[in-house]
PDB file of C-alpha atoms in Angstrom:
ATOM      1  CA  MET A   6      -4.981  -2.863 -25.123  1.00 62.00           C
ATOM      2  CA  ASP A   7      -3.881  -6.116 -23.934  1.00 72.00           C
ATOM      3  CA  GLU A   8      -1.602  -6.865 -20.383  1.00 77.00           C
ATOM      4  CA  LYS A   9       1.620  -6.153 -21.798  1.00 82.00           C
ATOM      5  CA  GLU A  10       0.389  -2.865 -23.193  1.00 87.00           C
ATOM      6  CA  THR A  11      -1.472  -1.502 -20.232  1.00 86.00           C
ATOM      7  CA  ALA A  12       1.719  -2.306 -18.114  1.00 87.00           C
ATOM      8  CA  ARG A  13       3.756  -0.283 -20.414  1.00 91.00           C
ATOM      9  CA  ALA A  14       1.329   2.712 -20.488  1.00 93.00           C
ATOM     10  CA  ALA A  15       1.000   2.436 -16.828  1.00 92.00           C
ATOM     11  CA  VAL A  16       5.346   2.629 -16.339  1.00 94.00           C
ATOM     12  CA  ARG A  17       5.040   5.424 -19.256  1.00 95.00           C
ATOM     13  CA  GLU A  18       2.230   7.621 -17.525  1.00 95.00           C
ATOM     14  CA  PHE A  19       3.726   7.183 -13.993  1.00 95.00           C
ATOM     15  CA  LEU A  20       7.542   8.060 -15.238  1.00 96.00           C
ATOM     16  CA  THR A  21       6.281  10.749 -17.547  1.00 95.00           C
ATOM     17  CA  THR A  22       4.301  12.661 -14.744  1.00 95.00           C
ATOM     18  CA  ARG A  23       7.004  12.218 -12.039  1.00 96.00           C
ATOM     19  CA  ARG A  24       9.447  13.650 -14.472  1.00 94.00           C
ATOM     20  CA  ALA A  25       7.262  17.051 -15.093  1.00 93.00           C
ATOM     21  CA  ARG A  26       7.697  17.636 -11.309  1.00 93.00           C
ATOM     22  CA  VAL A  27      11.346  18.015 -11.665  1.00 93.00           C
ATOM     23  CA  SER A  28      12.953  21.347 -13.106  1.00 89.00           C
ATOM     24  CA  PRO A  29      16.622  21.424 -13.836  1.00 87.00           C
ATOM     25  CA  THR A  30      17.245  23.864 -11.230  1.00 86.00           C
ATOM     26  CA  ASP A  31      15.826  21.290  -8.710  1.00 86.00           C
ATOM     27  CA  VAL A  32      18.721  18.802  -9.526  1.00 82.00           C
ATOM     28  CA  GLY A  33      21.800  21.827 -10.416  1.00 82.00           C
ATOM     29  CA  LEU A  34      21.344  21.835 -14.161  1.00 80.00           C
ATOM     30  CA  PRO A  35      21.858  25.460 -15.620  1.00 76.00           C
ATOM     31  CA  PRO A  36      18.667  26.717 -16.475  1.00 68.00           C
ATOM     32  CA  SER A  37      18.295  26.631 -20.469  1.00 62.00           C
ATOM     33  CA  GLY A  38      18.188  30.036 -22.476  1.00 57.00           C
ATOM     34  CA  THR A  39      15.996  28.452 -24.783  1.00 60.00           C
ATOM     35  CA  ARG A  40      12.253  27.850 -24.620  1.00 66.00           C
ATOM     36  CA  ARG A  41      11.854  24.491 -23.694  1.00 68.00           C
ATOM     37  CA  ARG A  42       8.826  22.312 -24.992  1.00 72.00           C
ATOM     38  CA  VAL A  43       8.559  19.979 -22.015  1.00 74.00           C
ATOM     39  CA  LYS A  44       7.662  20.287 -18.170  1.00 81.00           C
ATOM     40  CA  GLY A  45      10.291  19.140 -15.867  1.00 89.00           C
ATOM     41  CA  LEU A  46      13.479  17.419 -16.764  1.00 91.00           C
ATOM     42  CA  ARG A  47      13.809  16.022 -20.318  1.00 91.00           C
ATOM     43  CA  ARG A  48      14.315  12.578 -20.912  1.00 93.00           C
ATOM     44  CA  GLU A  49      18.238  13.228 -22.015  1.00 93.00           C
ATOM     45  CA  GLU A  50      18.700  15.292 -18.761  1.00 92.00           C
ATOM     46  CA  VAL A  51      17.251  12.023 -16.813  1.00 93.00           C
ATOM     47  CA  ALA A  52      19.651   9.860 -18.038  1.00 94.00           C
ATOM     48  CA  LEU A  53      22.476  12.163 -17.689  1.00 92.00           C
ATOM     49  CA  LEU A  54      22.128  12.425 -14.216  1.00 93.00           C
ATOM     50  CA  ALA A  55      20.766   8.589 -13.981  1.00 93.00           C
ATOM     51  CA  GLY A  56      24.503   7.415 -15.426  1.00 94.00           C
ATOM     52  CA  VAL A  57      22.427   5.681 -18.591  1.00 92.00           C
ATOM     53  CA  SER A  58      22.273   6.496 -22.338  1.00 93.00           C
ATOM     54  CA  PRO A  59      19.484   8.400 -23.605  1.00 94.00           C
ATOM     55  CA  GLU A  60      18.521   5.790 -25.854  1.00 94.00           C
ATOM     56  CA  TYR A  61      18.026   3.482 -22.758  1.00 94.00           C
ATOM     57  CA  TYR A  62      16.097   5.668 -20.495  1.00 94.00           C
ATOM     58  CA  VAL A  63      13.598   6.221 -23.474  1.00 94.00           C
ATOM     59  CA  ARG A  64      12.918   2.427 -23.781  1.00 94.00           C
ATOM     60  CA  LEU A  65      12.810   2.375 -19.677  1.00 94.00           C
ATOM     61  CA  GLU A  66      10.221   5.014 -19.671  1.00 94.00           C
ATOM     62  CA  ARG A  67       8.637   3.272 -22.816  1.00 93.00           C
ATOM     63  CA  GLY A  68       8.198   0.029 -20.771  1.00 91.00           C
ATOM     64  CA  LYS A  69      10.034  -1.506 -23.553  1.00 90.00           C
ATOM     65  CA  ALA A  70      13.777  -1.956 -21.188  1.00 84.00           C
ATOM     66  CA  THR A  71      14.832  -5.321 -20.718  1.00 76.00           C
ATOM     67  CA  GLY A  72      15.052  -6.146 -16.618  1.00 79.00           C
ATOM     68  CA  PRO A  73      16.610  -3.019 -15.863  1.00 87.00           C
ATOM     69  CA  SER A  74      18.850  -3.430 -12.708  1.00 89.00           C
ATOM     70  CA  ALA A  75      18.376  -2.510  -8.982  1.00 90.00           C
ATOM     71  CA  GLY A  76      20.596   0.300  -9.607  1.00 92.00           C
ATOM     72  CA  VAL A  77      19.570   1.943 -13.024  1.00 92.00           C
ATOM     73  CA  VAL A  78      16.122   2.277 -11.081  1.00 93.00           C
ATOM     74  CA  GLU A  79      17.457   3.433  -7.723  1.00 94.00           C
ATOM     75  CA  ALA A  80      19.398   5.746  -9.815  1.00 94.00           C
ATOM     76  CA  VAL A  81      16.236   6.989 -11.587  1.00 95.00           C
ATOM     77  CA  ALA A  82      14.464   7.102  -8.728  1.00 95.00           C
ATOM     78  CA  ARG A  83      17.309   9.542  -7.244  1.00 94.00           C
ATOM     79  CA  VAL A  84      16.810  11.540 -10.068  1.00 95.00           C
ATOM     80  CA  LEU A  85      13.119  12.221 -10.156  1.00 95.00           C
ATOM     81  CA  ARG A  86      13.264  12.688  -6.080  1.00 95.00           C
ATOM     82  CA  LEU A  87      10.756   9.639  -5.592  1.00 96.00           C
ATOM     83  CA  ASP A  88       9.504   9.074  -1.979  1.00 95.00           C
ATOM     84  CA  ASP A  89       9.508   5.463  -0.800  1.00 94.00           C
ATOM     85  CA  ASP A  90       5.891   4.793  -1.807  1.00 94.00           C
ATOM     86  CA  GLU A  91       6.849   6.256  -5.656  1.00 95.00           C
ATOM     87  CA  ARG A  92       9.731   3.902  -5.500  1.00 94.00           C
ATOM     88  CA  ALA A  93       8.034   0.633  -4.497  1.00 93.00           C
ATOM     89  CA  HIS A  94       5.026   1.354  -6.998  1.00 94.00           C
ATOM     90  CA  LEU A  95       7.293   1.787  -9.721  1.00 94.00           C
ATOM     91  CA  GLY A  96       9.225  -1.446  -8.694  1.00 92.00           C
ATOM     92  CA  ARG A  97       5.917  -3.185  -9.510  1.00 90.00           C
ATOM     93  CA  LEU A  98       5.139  -1.582 -12.420  1.00 92.00           C
ATOM     94  CA  LEU A  99       8.446  -3.034 -13.982  1.00 91.00           C
ATOM     95  CA  ALA A 100       8.219  -6.546 -12.435  1.00 89.00           C
ATOM     96  CA  ALA A 101       4.603  -6.638 -14.606  1.00 86.00           C
ATOM     97  CA  LEU A 102       6.817  -6.287 -17.673  1.00 85.00           C
ATOM     98  CA  THR A 103       8.577  -9.372 -17.545  1.00 77.00           C
ATOM     99  CA  PRO A 104       7.974 -12.415 -18.692  1.00 65.00           C
ATOM    100  CA  ALA A 105       7.987 -14.505 -15.742  1.00 59.00           C
ATOM    101  CA  ALA A 106       5.292 -11.724 -14.459  1.00 52.00           C
ATOM    102  CA  PRO A 107       3.484 -14.037 -12.300  1.00 53.00           C
ATOM    103  CA  LYS A 108      -0.855 -13.866 -12.655  1.00 53.00           C
ATOM    104  CA  ARG A 109      -2.072 -11.906  -9.694  1.00 53.00           C
ATOM    105  CA  SER A 110      -6.235 -12.207 -10.529  1.00 50.00           C
ATOM    106  CA  ARG A 111      -8.171 -11.240  -7.472  1.00 51.00           C
ATOM    107  CA  SER A 112     -10.586 -13.623  -6.184  1.00 48.00           C
ATOM    108  CA  THR A 113     -14.129 -12.303  -4.573  1.00 50.00           C
ATOM    109  CA  ALA A 114     -13.753 -15.471  -1.869  1.00 49.00           C
ATOM    110  CA  LYS A 115     -10.756 -13.192  -1.063  1.00 66.00           C
ATOM    111  CA  ASP A 116     -12.821 -10.343   0.340  1.00 78.00           C
ATOM    112  CA  LEU A 117     -14.940 -12.249   2.616  1.00 87.00           C
ATOM    113  CA  VAL A 118     -13.794 -11.159   6.259  1.00 91.00           C
ATOM    114  CA  THR A 119     -12.911 -14.124   8.619  1.00 91.00           C
ATOM    115  CA  PRO A 120     -15.261 -14.948  11.660  1.00 93.00           C
ATOM    116  CA  GLY A 121     -12.453 -14.172  13.645  1.00 93.00           C
ATOM    117  CA  ILE A 122     -12.262 -10.427  12.397  1.00 93.00           C
ATOM    118  CA  ARG A 123     -15.944  -9.918  12.790  1.00 94.00           C
ATOM    119  CA  VAL A 124     -15.517 -11.080  16.551  1.00 95.00           C
ATOM    120  CA  LEU A 125     -12.939  -8.622  17.038  1.00 94.00           C
ATOM    121  CA  LEU A 126     -14.818  -5.903  15.065  1.00 95.00           C
ATOM    122  CA  ASP A 127     -17.980  -6.551  17.577  1.00 92.00           C
ATOM    123  CA  SER A 128     -15.593  -6.504  20.824  1.00 94.00           C
ATOM    124  CA  MET A 129     -14.786  -2.802  20.008  1.00 93.00           C
ATOM    125  CA  ASP A 130     -17.676  -1.539  20.705  1.00 89.00           C
ATOM    126  CA  HIS A 131     -16.932   1.719  22.169  1.00 93.00           C
ATOM    127  CA  LEU A 132     -14.810   2.978  19.034  1.00 96.00           C
ATOM    128  CA  PRO A 133     -15.929   2.684  15.460  1.00 97.00           C
ATOM    129  CA  ALA A 134     -13.924   0.203  13.474  1.00 97.00           C
ATOM    130  CA  VAL A 135     -14.533  -0.966  10.003  1.00 97.00           C
ATOM    131  CA  VAL A 136     -12.334  -3.236   7.329  1.00 96.00           C
ATOM    132  CA  PHE A 137     -12.282  -2.379   3.739  1.00 94.00           C
ATOM    133  CA  ASN A 138      -9.810  -3.806   1.055  1.00 93.00           C
ATOM    134  CA  GLY A 139      -7.777  -1.818  -1.640  1.00 91.00           C
ATOM    135  CA  ARG A 140     -10.489  -1.079  -3.508  1.00 94.00           C
ATOM    136  CA  PHE A 141     -12.535   0.787  -0.661  1.00 96.00           C
ATOM    137  CA  ASP A 142     -15.271  -1.680  -0.866  1.00 95.00           C
ATOM    138  CA  LEU A 143     -16.520  -1.559   3.043  1.00 96.00           C
ATOM    139  CA  LEU A 144     -16.399  -5.217   3.430  1.00 95.00           C
ATOM    140  CA  ALA A 145     -17.425  -4.958   7.652  1.00 95.00           C
ATOM    141  CA  ALA A 146     -18.286  -2.375  10.118  1.00 96.00           C
ATOM    142  CA  ASN A 147     -19.113  -2.578  13.844  1.00 96.00           C
ATOM    143  CA  ALA A 148     -22.230  -0.866  15.064  1.00 94.00           C
ATOM    144  CA  LEU A 149     -20.130   2.485  15.531  1.00 95.00           C
ATOM    145  CA  GLY A 150     -18.156   2.527  12.461  1.00 96.00           C
ATOM    146  CA  ARG A 151     -21.395   1.793  10.689  1.00 94.00           C
ATOM    147  CA  ALA A 152     -23.059   4.434  12.622  1.00 94.00           C
ATOM    148  CA  LEU A 153     -20.274   6.980  11.721  1.00 96.00           C
ATOM    149  CA  LEU A 154     -20.130   6.116   7.812  1.00 95.00           C
ATOM    150  CA  ALA A 155     -24.341   5.762   7.369  1.00 92.00           C
ATOM    151  CA  PRO A 156     -24.329   8.234   4.271  1.00 92.00           C
ATOM    152  CA  MET A 157     -21.917   6.054   2.532  1.00 93.00           C
ATOM    153  CA  TYR A 158     -24.487   3.095   2.550  1.00 89.00           C
ATOM    154  CA  ASP A 159     -27.116   5.099   0.795  1.00 84.00           C
ATOM    155  CA  LEU A 160     -25.643   4.720  -2.877  1.00 81.00           C
ATOM    156  CA  PRO A 161     -27.318   1.432  -4.348  1.00 82.00           C
ATOM    157  CA  GLY A 162     -25.025  -1.813  -4.962  1.00 82.00           C
ATOM    158  CA  ARG A 163     -21.427  -2.086  -3.188  1.00 86.00           C
ATOM    159  CA  THR A 164     -20.634   0.194  -0.552  1.00 93.00           C
ATOM    160  CA  ASN A 165     -17.378   2.263  -1.719  1.00 96.00           C
ATOM    161  CA  SER A 166     -15.739   5.079   0.102  1.00 96.00           C
ATOM    162  CA  ALA A 167     -14.498   6.300  -3.276  1.00 97.00           C
ATOM    163  CA  ARG A 168     -17.718   5.649  -5.422  1.00 96.00           C
ATOM    164  CA  PHE A 169     -19.735   7.886  -2.299  1.00 97.00           C
ATOM    165  CA  LEU A 170     -16.905  10.341  -2.517  1.00 97.00           C
ATOM    166  CA  PHE A 171     -17.066  11.013  -6.111  1.00 97.00           C
ATOM    167  CA  LEU A 172     -20.757   9.803  -7.277  1.00 95.00           C
ATOM    168  CA  ASP A 173     -22.608  11.452  -4.307  1.00 95.00           C
ATOM    169  CA  GLU A 174     -20.298  14.226  -4.250  1.00 95.00           C
ATOM    170  CA  PRO A 175     -22.533  16.804  -2.763  1.00 95.00           C
ATOM    171  CA  ARG A 176     -23.297  14.465   0.567  1.00 95.00           C
ATOM    172  CA  ALA A 177     -19.671  13.541   0.434  1.00 97.00           C
ATOM    173  CA  ARG A 178     -18.694  17.140   0.951  1.00 97.00           C
ATOM    174  CA  ASP A 179     -21.173  17.413   3.558  1.00 96.00           C
ATOM    175  CA  LEU A 180     -19.982  14.355   5.654  1.00 96.00           C
ATOM    176  CA  PHE A 181     -15.647  15.198   4.729  1.00 97.00           C
ATOM    177  CA  PRO A 182     -15.157  18.991   5.006  1.00 97.00           C
ATOM    178  CA  GLU A 183     -11.344  18.183   4.099  1.00 97.00           C
ATOM    179  CA  TRP A 184     -12.791  16.777   0.683  1.00 98.00           C
ATOM    180  CA  GLU A 185     -10.192  17.826  -1.701  1.00 97.00           C
ATOM    181  CA  ARG A 186      -7.412  16.225   0.865  1.00 96.00           C
ATOM    182  CA  ILE A 187      -9.095  12.688   1.280  1.00 97.00           C
ATOM    183  CA  THR A 188     -10.247  12.386  -2.376  1.00 97.00           C
ATOM    184  CA  ALA A 189      -6.408  12.873  -3.193  1.00 97.00           C
ATOM    185  CA  ASP A 190      -5.594   9.958  -1.162  1.00 96.00           C
ATOM    186  CA  THR A 191      -7.699   8.073  -2.243  1.00 97.00           C
ATOM    187  CA  VAL A 192      -7.085   7.998  -5.620  1.00 97.00           C
ATOM    188  CA  ALA A 193      -3.266   7.846  -4.767  1.00 96.00           C
ATOM    189  CA  MET A 194      -3.951   4.813  -2.638  1.00 95.00           C
ATOM    190  CA  LEU A 195      -6.127   3.511  -5.534  1.00 95.00           C
ATOM    191  CA  ARG A 196      -3.006   3.836  -7.728  1.00 94.00           C
ATOM    192  CA  ILE A 197      -1.410   1.930  -5.439  1.00 93.00           C
ATOM    193  CA  GLU A 198      -3.757  -0.715  -5.619  1.00 92.00           C
ATOM    194  CA  ALA A 199      -3.841  -0.775  -9.420  1.00 91.00           C
ATOM    195  CA  GLY A 200       0.036  -1.227  -9.538  1.00 89.00           C
ATOM    196  CA  ARG A 201      -0.638  -4.411  -6.959  1.00 87.00           C
ATOM    197  CA  HIS A 202      -3.982  -6.252  -8.895  1.00 84.00           C
ATOM    198  CA  PRO A 203      -3.530  -4.525 -12.769  1.00 82.00           C
ATOM    199  CA  ASP A 204      -6.010  -7.870 -13.988  1.00 82.00           C
ATOM    200  CA  ASP A 205      -8.246  -7.042 -10.828  1.00 86.00           C
ATOM    201  CA  PRO A 206     -11.708  -6.691 -13.062  1.00 89.00           C
ATOM    202  CA  ASP A 207     -13.266  -5.275 -10.308  1.00 91.00           C
ATOM    203  CA  LEU A 208     -10.985  -2.732  -9.688  1.00 92.00           C
ATOM    204  CA  THR A 209     -11.126  -2.468 -13.400  1.00 91.00           C
ATOM    205  CA  GLU A 210     -14.633  -1.618 -13.323  1.00 93.00           C
ATOM    206  CA  LEU A 211     -14.396   0.671 -10.811  1.00 94.00           C
ATOM    207  CA  ILE A 212     -11.688   3.222 -11.911  1.00 95.00           C
ATOM    208  CA  GLY A 213     -13.660   2.959 -15.604  1.00 94.00           C
ATOM    209  CA  GLN A 214     -16.688   3.909 -13.707  1.00 95.00           C
ATOM    210  CA  LEU A 215     -15.393   6.874 -11.769  1.00 95.00           C
ATOM    211  CA  ALA A 216     -13.979   7.806 -14.491  1.00 95.00           C
ATOM    212  CA  THR A 217     -16.763   8.312 -16.601  1.00 95.00           C
ATOM    213  CA  ARG A 218     -18.769   9.772 -14.359  1.00 95.00           C
ATOM    214  CA  SER A 219     -16.586  12.010 -12.286  1.00 96.00           C
ATOM    215  CA  THR A 220     -14.283  15.054 -13.510  1.00 96.00           C
ATOM    216  CA  GLU A 221     -13.130  15.220 -10.234  1.00 97.00           C
ATOM    217  CA  PHE A 222     -11.656  11.741 -10.215  1.00 97.00           C
ATOM    218  CA  ARG A 223     -10.142  12.115 -13.976  1.00 97.00           C
ATOM    219  CA  THR A 224      -8.093  15.138 -12.901  1.00 96.00           C
ATOM    220  CA  ARG A 225      -6.614  13.148  -9.751  1.00 96.00           C
ATOM    221  CA  TRP A 226      -6.313  10.169 -11.564  1.00 96.00           C
ATOM    222  CA  ALA A 227      -3.893  11.556 -14.381  1.00 95.00           C
ATOM    223  CA  THR A 228      -1.605  13.182 -11.768  1.00 95.00           C
ATOM    224  CA  ASN A 229      -0.412   9.357 -11.460  1.00 95.00           C
ATOM    225  CA  ASP A 230       0.647  10.448  -7.097  1.00 95.00           C
ATOM    226  CA  VAL A 231       0.797   7.094  -5.408  1.00 95.00           C
ATOM    227  CA  ARG A 232       0.331   6.681  -1.774  1.00 91.00           C
ATOM    228  CA  ILE A 233      -0.315   3.789   0.669  1.00 89.00           C
ATOM    229  CA  HIS A 234      -2.542   3.377   4.019  1.00 84.00           C
ATOM    230  CA  ARG A 235      -1.097   4.922   7.060  1.00 87.00           C
ATOM    231  CA  ALA A 236      -2.565   6.077  10.224  1.00 91.00           C
ATOM    232  CA  GLY A 237      -4.183   9.789  10.316  1.00 94.00           C
ATOM    233  CA  THR A 238      -6.631  11.786  11.227  1.00 96.00           C
ATOM    234  CA  LYS A 239      -9.938  12.479   9.234  1.00 96.00           C
ATOM    235  CA  THR A 240     -12.408  15.429   9.970  1.00 97.00           C
ATOM    236  CA  PHE A 241     -16.323  14.189   9.896  1.00 97.00           C
ATOM    237  CA  ARG A 242     -19.512  16.504   9.743  1.00 96.00           C
ATOM    238  CA  HIS A 243     -21.751  14.362  11.157  1.00 94.00           C
ATOM    239  CA  PRO A 244     -25.215  15.054  11.270  1.00 90.00           C
ATOM    240  CA  LEU A 245     -25.804  13.560  14.719  1.00 91.00           C
ATOM    241  CA  ILE A 246     -22.444  14.544  16.731  1.00 93.00           C
ATOM    242  CA  GLY A 247     -21.641  17.690  14.331  1.00 94.00           C
ATOM    243  CA  GLU A 248     -18.110  18.278  13.386  1.00 96.00           C
ATOM    244  CA  VAL A 249     -15.183  16.168  14.901  1.00 97.00           C
ATOM    245  CA  THR A 250     -11.876  15.012  14.300  1.00 97.00           C
ATOM    246  CA  LEU A 251     -10.723  11.494  14.796  1.00 97.00           C
ATOM    247  CA  PRO A 252      -7.359   9.947  14.888  1.00 97.00           C
ATOM    248  CA  TYR A 253      -7.370   6.450  13.312  1.00 97.00           C
ATOM    249  CA  GLU A 254      -5.034   3.957  12.889  1.00 96.00           C
ATOM    250  CA  THR A 255      -4.570   0.966  10.211  1.00 94.00           C
ATOM    251  CA  LEU A 256      -3.982  -2.251  10.597  1.00 93.00           C
ATOM    252  CA  GLY A 257      -2.815  -4.636   7.186  1.00 90.00           C
ATOM    253  CA  ILE A 258      -4.812  -8.037   7.867  1.00 88.00           C
ATOM    254  CA  ASP A 259      -4.898  -9.748   4.868  1.00 71.00           C
ATOM    255  CA  SER A 260      -1.989  -8.717   1.981  1.00 65.00           C
ATOM    256  CA  ALA A 261      -3.756 -11.361  -0.696  1.00 65.00           C
ATOM    257  CA  SER A 262      -6.860  -9.087  -0.830  1.00 66.00           C
ATOM    258  CA  SER A 263      -5.436  -5.994   0.595  1.00 81.00           C
ATOM    259  CA  GLN A 264      -7.506  -5.922   3.670  1.00 91.00           C
ATOM    260  CA  ILE A 265      -7.393  -3.273   5.906  1.00 93.00           C
ATOM    261  CA  LEU A 266      -8.498  -2.663   9.478  1.00 95.00           C
ATOM    262  CA  SER A 267      -9.171   1.252  10.220  1.00 96.00           C
ATOM    263  CA  VAL A 268     -10.135   2.036  13.937  1.00 97.00           C
ATOM    264  CA  TYR A 269     -10.813   5.632  15.323  1.00 97.00           C
ATOM    265  CA  THR A 270      -9.024   6.102  18.626  1.00 97.00           C
ATOM    266  CA  PRO A 271      -9.778   9.427  20.147  1.00 96.00           C
ATOM    267  CA  GLN A 272      -8.080   9.718  23.232  1.00 96.00           C
ATOM    268  CA  PRO A 273     -10.259   9.151  26.723  1.00 95.00           C
ATOM    269  CA  GLY A 274     -11.472  12.201  28.118  1.00 95.00           C
ATOM    270  CA  THR A 275     -11.237  14.017  25.363  1.00 96.00           C
ATOM    271  CA  PRO A 276     -14.421  16.313  23.627  1.00 96.00           C
ATOM    272  CA  GLU A 277     -13.999  13.793  20.715  1.00 97.00           C
ATOM    273  CA  ALA A 278     -14.227  10.544  22.923  1.00 96.00           C
ATOM    274  CA  ASP A 279     -17.612  12.256  24.159  1.00 96.00           C
ATOM    275  CA  ALA A 280     -18.725  12.549  20.647  1.00 96.00           C
ATOM    276  CA  ILE A 281     -18.201   8.877  20.289  1.00 96.00           C
ATOM    277  CA  ARG A 282     -20.064   8.365  23.377  1.00 95.00           C
ATOM    278  CA  LEU A 283     -22.806  10.442  21.990  1.00 94.00           C
ATOM    279  CA  LEU A 284     -22.778   8.567  18.768  1.00 94.00           C
ATOM    280  CA  ALA A 285     -22.826   5.292  20.834  1.00 93.00           C
ATOM    281  CA  SER A 286     -25.867   6.378  22.761  1.00 92.00           C
ATOM    282  CA  TRP A 287     -28.310   7.379  19.408  1.00 88.00           C
ATOM    283  CA  ASN A 288     -26.953   4.334  17.792  1.00 82.00           C
ATOM    284  CA  ALA A 289     -27.976   2.338  20.667  1.00 79.00           C
ATOM    285  CA  ASP A 290     -31.398   4.069  21.167  1.00 71.00           C
ATOM    286  CA  ASP A 291     -31.953   3.847  17.141  1.00 69.00           C
ATOM    287  CA  ARG A 292     -31.672   0.227  17.414  1.00 66.00           C
ATOM    288  CA  ARG A 293     -33.978  -0.266  20.394  1.00 64.00           C
ATOM    289  CA  ASN A 294     -36.838   1.740  18.765  1.00 67.00           C
ATOM    290  CA  ASN A 295     -36.463  -0.320  15.858  1.00 66.00           C
ATOM    291  CA  ASN A 296     -36.104  -3.603  17.417  1.00 52.00           C
ATOM    292  CA  PRO A 297     -38.171  -3.672  21.168  1.00 41.00           C
ATOM    293  CA  THR A 298     -36.660  -7.112  21.687  1.00 37.00           C
ATOM    294  CA  ALA A 299     -33.399  -5.979  20.792  1.00 40.00           C
ATOM    295  CA  GLY A 300     -32.448  -5.667  25.258  1.00 37.00           C
ATOM    296  CA  ALA A 301     -34.887  -8.801  26.161  1.00 35.00           C
ATOM    297  CA  ARG A 302     -31.394 -11.260  24.922  1.00 33.00           C
ATOM    298  CA  GLY A 303     -30.626 -12.743  28.211  1.00 37.00           C
ATOM    299  CA  ASN A 304     -33.018 -11.974  30.349  1.00 37.00           C
ATOM    300  CA  PRO A 305     -33.491 -14.997  33.066  1.00 35.00           C
ATOM    301  CA  GLU A 306     -37.484 -14.985  32.590  1.00 36.00           C
ATOM    302  CA  ASP A 307     -37.213 -15.963  28.980  1.00 32.00           C
TER     303      ASP A 307
END
């Protein structure tokens, strides 16, 4: 399948799955007395509600409409009840179909973390912090971030949280009690990344690997749900500090490579902050035991 057909398939799959979510009664249409052959709205019903011809909507859904206006796209989005993330995703998918759409190839160099960001990571010695890209490759972490996510680093090859979640599922379920929610969010964010960088070979390889080896991934990928990175909470069942729910904040630091800085931010004086201090203590002891000279730096007698 060439790039154009791939882009058309992405539009078709996305609009078809969004249309299937909306029932006639949801949008004020009278219930049909005949047996419906499709789940959700028919194409002609979307066209009617969006104010376009059925023929034009069919071309739009198949990725064959030429330069749909912003008004038409907004009308279709309104009928299909798309949220802000989904509207933006649809816009990117349609933009990829235009003849003048620029190539958006990815470069491995863009996944390199700058020295300044590494200094920032290391300066946060009391908060776990990591940097990852849109494919969920873990690009960098401070000592606490690596300690918090230690099981992820055991898989061979590139450290990637999506691979850990789906290809090391038993241990991933142990580390993340809310595995179902986290995996759904992860796949939805990978969908966003696929819309932003449809020609990224590393992303294509990752999705192919996960789809081939994980039924759970295939099921979630088929939903075509989309979601962007946001702040929230994540629950861990950590081998050293037990079960703890940590709030986190995210900050985009490189839009070209979708790099995200994620920092876990328990409030001071809370049990969660105490758990992170305990993790820091364990981690410091482990580093000293593995490197007896680690504490000697800066000794006046050196």
